[in-house]
Coordinates of C-alpha atoms in Angstrom, one line a residue:
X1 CA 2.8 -11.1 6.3
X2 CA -0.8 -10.7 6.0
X3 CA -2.5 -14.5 7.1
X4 CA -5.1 -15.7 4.9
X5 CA -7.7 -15.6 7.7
X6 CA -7.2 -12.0 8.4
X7 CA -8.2 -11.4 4.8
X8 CA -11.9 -9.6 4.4
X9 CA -13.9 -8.1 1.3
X10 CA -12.5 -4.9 0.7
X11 CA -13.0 -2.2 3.5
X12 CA -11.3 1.5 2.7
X13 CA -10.3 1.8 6.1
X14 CA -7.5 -1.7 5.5
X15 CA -4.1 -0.4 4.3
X16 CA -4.5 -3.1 1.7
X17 CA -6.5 -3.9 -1.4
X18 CA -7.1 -6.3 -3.8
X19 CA -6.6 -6.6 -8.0
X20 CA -9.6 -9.0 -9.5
X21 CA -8.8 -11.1 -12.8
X22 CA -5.7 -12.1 -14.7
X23 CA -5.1 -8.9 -16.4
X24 CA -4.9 -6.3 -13.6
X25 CA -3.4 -8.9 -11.4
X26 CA -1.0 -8.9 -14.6
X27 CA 0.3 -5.3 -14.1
X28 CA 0.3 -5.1 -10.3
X29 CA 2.9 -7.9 -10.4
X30 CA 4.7 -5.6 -13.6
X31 CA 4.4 -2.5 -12.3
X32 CA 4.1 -2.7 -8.6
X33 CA 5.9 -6.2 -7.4
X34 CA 7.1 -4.1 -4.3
X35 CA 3.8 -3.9 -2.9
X36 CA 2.6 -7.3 -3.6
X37 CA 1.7 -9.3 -0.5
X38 CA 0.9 -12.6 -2.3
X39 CA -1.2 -13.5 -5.2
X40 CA -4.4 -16.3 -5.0
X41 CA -5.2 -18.4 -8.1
X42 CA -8.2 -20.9 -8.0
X43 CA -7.6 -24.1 -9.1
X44 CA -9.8 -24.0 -12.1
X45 CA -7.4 -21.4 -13.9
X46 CA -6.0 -22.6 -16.9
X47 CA -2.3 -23.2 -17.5
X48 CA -1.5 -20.6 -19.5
X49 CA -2.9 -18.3 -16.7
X50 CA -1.1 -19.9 -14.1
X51 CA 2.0 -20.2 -15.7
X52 CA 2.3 -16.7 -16.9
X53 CA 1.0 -15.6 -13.0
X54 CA 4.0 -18.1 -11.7
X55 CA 6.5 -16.7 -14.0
X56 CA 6.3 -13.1 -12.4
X57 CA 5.7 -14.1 -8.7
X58 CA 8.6 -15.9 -9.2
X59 CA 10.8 -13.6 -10.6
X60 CA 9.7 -10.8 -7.3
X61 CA 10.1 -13.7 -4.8
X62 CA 5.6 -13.1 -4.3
X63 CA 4.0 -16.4 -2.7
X64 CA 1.3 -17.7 -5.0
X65 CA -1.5 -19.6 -3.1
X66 CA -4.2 -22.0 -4.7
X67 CA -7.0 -20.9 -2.2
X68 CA -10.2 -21.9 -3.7
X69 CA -12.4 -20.9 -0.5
X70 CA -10.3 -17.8 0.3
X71 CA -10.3 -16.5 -3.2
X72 CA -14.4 -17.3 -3.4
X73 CA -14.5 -15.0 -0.1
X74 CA -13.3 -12.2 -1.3
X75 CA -14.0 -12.0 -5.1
X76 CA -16.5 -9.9 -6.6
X77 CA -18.0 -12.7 -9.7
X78 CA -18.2 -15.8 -10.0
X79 CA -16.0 -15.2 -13.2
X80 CA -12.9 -14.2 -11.3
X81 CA -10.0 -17.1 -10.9
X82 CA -7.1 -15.0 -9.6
X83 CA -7.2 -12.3 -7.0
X84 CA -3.8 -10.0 -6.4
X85 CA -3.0 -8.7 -2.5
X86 CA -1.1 -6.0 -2.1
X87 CA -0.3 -2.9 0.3
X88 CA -1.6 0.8 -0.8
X89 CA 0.7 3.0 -1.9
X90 CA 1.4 7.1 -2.1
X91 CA 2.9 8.6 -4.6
X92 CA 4.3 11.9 -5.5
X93 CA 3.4 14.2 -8.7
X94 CA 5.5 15.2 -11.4
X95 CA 5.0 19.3 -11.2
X96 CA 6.2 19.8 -15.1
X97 CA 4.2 17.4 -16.1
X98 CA 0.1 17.3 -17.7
X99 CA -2.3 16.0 -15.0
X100 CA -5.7 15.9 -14.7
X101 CA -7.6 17.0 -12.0
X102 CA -10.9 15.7 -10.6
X103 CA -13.4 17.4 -8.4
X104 CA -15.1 15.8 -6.3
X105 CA -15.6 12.2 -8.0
X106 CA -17.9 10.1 -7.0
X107 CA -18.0 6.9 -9.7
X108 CA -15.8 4.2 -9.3
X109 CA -16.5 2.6 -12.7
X110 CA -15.7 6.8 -14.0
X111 CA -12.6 7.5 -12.5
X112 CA -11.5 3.7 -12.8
X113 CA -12.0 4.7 -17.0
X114 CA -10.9 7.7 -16.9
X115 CA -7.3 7.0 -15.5
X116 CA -7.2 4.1 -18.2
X117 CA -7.4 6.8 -20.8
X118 CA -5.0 8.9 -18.9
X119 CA -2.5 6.3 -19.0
X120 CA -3.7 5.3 -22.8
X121 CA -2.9 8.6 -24.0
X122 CA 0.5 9.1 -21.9
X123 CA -0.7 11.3 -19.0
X124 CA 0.4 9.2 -15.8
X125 CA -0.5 12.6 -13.3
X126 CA -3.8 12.5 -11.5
X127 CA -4.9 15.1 -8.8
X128 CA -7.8 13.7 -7.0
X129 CA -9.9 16.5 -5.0
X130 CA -11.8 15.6 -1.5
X131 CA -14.5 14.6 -0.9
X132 CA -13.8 11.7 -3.6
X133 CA -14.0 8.4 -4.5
X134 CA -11.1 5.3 -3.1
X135 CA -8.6 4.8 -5.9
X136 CA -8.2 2.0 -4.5
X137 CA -11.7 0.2 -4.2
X138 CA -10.9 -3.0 -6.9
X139 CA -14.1 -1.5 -8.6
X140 CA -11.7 1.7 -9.5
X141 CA -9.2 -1.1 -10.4
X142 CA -10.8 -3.4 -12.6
X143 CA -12.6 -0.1 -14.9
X144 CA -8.7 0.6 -15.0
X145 CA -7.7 -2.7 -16.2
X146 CA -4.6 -2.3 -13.8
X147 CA -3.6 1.1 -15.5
X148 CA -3.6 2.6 -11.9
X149 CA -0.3 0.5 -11.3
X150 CA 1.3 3.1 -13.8
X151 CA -0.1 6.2 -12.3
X152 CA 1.1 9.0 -10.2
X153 CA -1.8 10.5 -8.1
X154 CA -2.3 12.6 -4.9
X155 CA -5.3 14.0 -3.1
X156 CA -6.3 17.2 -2.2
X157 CA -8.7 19.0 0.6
X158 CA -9.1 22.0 -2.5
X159 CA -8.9 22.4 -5.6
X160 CA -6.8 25.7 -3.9
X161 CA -4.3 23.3 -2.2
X162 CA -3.7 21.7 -5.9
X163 CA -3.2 25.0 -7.4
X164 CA -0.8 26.6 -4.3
X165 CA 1.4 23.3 -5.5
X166 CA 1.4 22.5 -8.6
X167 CA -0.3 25.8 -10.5
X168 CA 2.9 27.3 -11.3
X169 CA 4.0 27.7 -15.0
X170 CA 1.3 25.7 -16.3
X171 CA -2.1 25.8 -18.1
X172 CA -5.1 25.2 -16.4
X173 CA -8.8 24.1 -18.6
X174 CA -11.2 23.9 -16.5
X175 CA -14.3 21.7 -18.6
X176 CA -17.9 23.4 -17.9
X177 CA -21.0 24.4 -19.5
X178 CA -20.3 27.7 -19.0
X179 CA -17.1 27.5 -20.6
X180 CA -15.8 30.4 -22.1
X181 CA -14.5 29.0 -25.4
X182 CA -15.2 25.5 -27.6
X183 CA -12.9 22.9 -27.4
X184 CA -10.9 22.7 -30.5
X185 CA -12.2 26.3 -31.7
X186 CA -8.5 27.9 -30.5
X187 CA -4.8 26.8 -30.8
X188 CA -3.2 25.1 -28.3
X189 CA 0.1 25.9 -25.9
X190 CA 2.2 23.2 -26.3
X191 CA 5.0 24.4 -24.7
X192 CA 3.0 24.8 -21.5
X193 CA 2.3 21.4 -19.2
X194 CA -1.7 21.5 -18.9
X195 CA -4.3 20.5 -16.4
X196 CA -7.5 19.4 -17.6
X197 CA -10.0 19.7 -14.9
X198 CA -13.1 18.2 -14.5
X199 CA -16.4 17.9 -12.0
X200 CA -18.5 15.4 -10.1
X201 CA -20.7 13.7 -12.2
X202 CA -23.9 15.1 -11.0
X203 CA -23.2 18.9 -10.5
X204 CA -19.7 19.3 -12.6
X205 CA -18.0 22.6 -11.6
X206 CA -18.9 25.6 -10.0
X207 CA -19.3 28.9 -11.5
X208 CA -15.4 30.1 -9.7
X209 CA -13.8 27.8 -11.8
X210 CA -15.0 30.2 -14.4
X211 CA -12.0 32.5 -13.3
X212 CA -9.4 29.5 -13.6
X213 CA -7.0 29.7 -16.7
X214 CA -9.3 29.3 -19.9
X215 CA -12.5 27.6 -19.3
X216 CA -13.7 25.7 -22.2
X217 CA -16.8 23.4 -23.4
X218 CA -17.3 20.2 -25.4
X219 CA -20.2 21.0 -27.6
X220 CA -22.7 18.5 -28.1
X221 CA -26.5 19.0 -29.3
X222 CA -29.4 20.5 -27.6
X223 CA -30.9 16.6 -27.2
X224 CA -28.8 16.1 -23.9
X225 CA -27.9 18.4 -20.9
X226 CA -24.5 17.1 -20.5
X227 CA -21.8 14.0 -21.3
X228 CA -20.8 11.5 -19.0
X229 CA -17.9 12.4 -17.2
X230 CA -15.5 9.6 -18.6
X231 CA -17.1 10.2 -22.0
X232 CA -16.2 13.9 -21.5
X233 CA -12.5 14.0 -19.8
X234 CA -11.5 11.2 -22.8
X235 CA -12.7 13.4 -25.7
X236 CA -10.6 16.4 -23.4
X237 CA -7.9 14.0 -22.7
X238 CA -7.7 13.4 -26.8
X239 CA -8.1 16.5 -28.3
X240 CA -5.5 17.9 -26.3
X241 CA -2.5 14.9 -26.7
X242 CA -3.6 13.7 -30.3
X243 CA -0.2 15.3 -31.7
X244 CA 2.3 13.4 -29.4
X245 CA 1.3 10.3 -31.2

């Protein structure tokens, strides 16, 4: 049992984290109850909050704690009345699945987005290449809004590692400016599990990726160099699961 005094703001290097507001808190305790170290509500939260909160902790057996000072410690606004411990977690990849892959990300508030489309539009795969951003920082948690509790991810030294396995029998798009062909311009294999694979935000992907399965573009007009990443992976992410629903 993690004690309340050995509780800090969030440092990468603890093998713990933290959800910030109701909602995320919400689908930790849904989603992930078996990582849940205990859940801390300040006393200001309304009922329906703390009822809905007690409801689930009871139902996994998860202490909740009114811990006004603790809970002011750690939080991130002012705004924020509950606060959700729990223990990282790995996970393992479904190979016949979509994923999307990201390259080097650097944004919290991007690849906390972009995983909330992933989950939105029913790809629960993420490959996450190094160096990169912490999934779990509760920046990357709150632009989710908790969708990383329904996600499988996994990261990589190179994008080769990915590829050696998980490149087998699928499609691979790698998004660039050079990209050979325009997104939406050619039919689609949808018999053929897909990775959509994307840049850092700053210098996108290199020139090899031009030799990776079909390299496409988003085009946009000449008043902008580029899209932001989130912006860009969820018109991808769209265009390429708009039939399954």
């Amino acid at each position: 049992m993690l004690s309340n005094k050995d509780m800090k703001r969030y440092n990468k290097k603890n093998d713990y984290s933290y959800t910030f507001g109701a909602f995320p808190t919400y689908e930790l305790l849904e989603n992930r109850p078996e990582n849940v170290e205990k859940i801390l509500i300040h006393s200001t939260a309304s009922k329906e909050i703390y009822d809905k909160i007690k409801l689930l902790c009871d139902k996994n057996d998860i202490p909740l704690v009114i811990n006004d000072k603790l809970l002011e410690k750690l939080r991130e606004k002012d705004s924020c009345i509950v606060v959700g411990v729990f223990h990282k977690f790995q996970c393992e990849m479904e190979k016949g699945e979509n994923h999307v892959v990201l390259v080097n990300p650097s944004d919290t508030g991007n690849m906390g987005t972009i995983i909330r489309t992933c989950i939105g539009f029913g790809i629960r795969n993420l490959a996450i290449i190094e160096p990169a951003v912490d999934i779990f920082n509760p920046k990357v948690i709150r632009a989710s809004m908790g969708s990383l509790f329904h996600l499988n991810y996994k990261y990589f030294s190179s994008f080769e590692e990915y590829a050696t396995v998980y490149g087998a029998d699928r499609c691979m798009y790698p998004f660039m400016l050079k990209g050979a062909k325009k997104l939406g311009a050619f039919p689609l294999d949808r018999d053929c599990a897909f990775s959509l694979i994307f840049g850092n935000e700053a210098t996108g992907l290199d020139d090899s990726f031009l030799k990776v399965g079909q390299s496409l573009r988003i085009s946009h007009s000449d008043a902008i160099d580029s899209l932001n990443l989130s912006l860009a992976a969820g018109i991808a992410i769209y265009e390429f699961t708009k039939n399954y629903f």
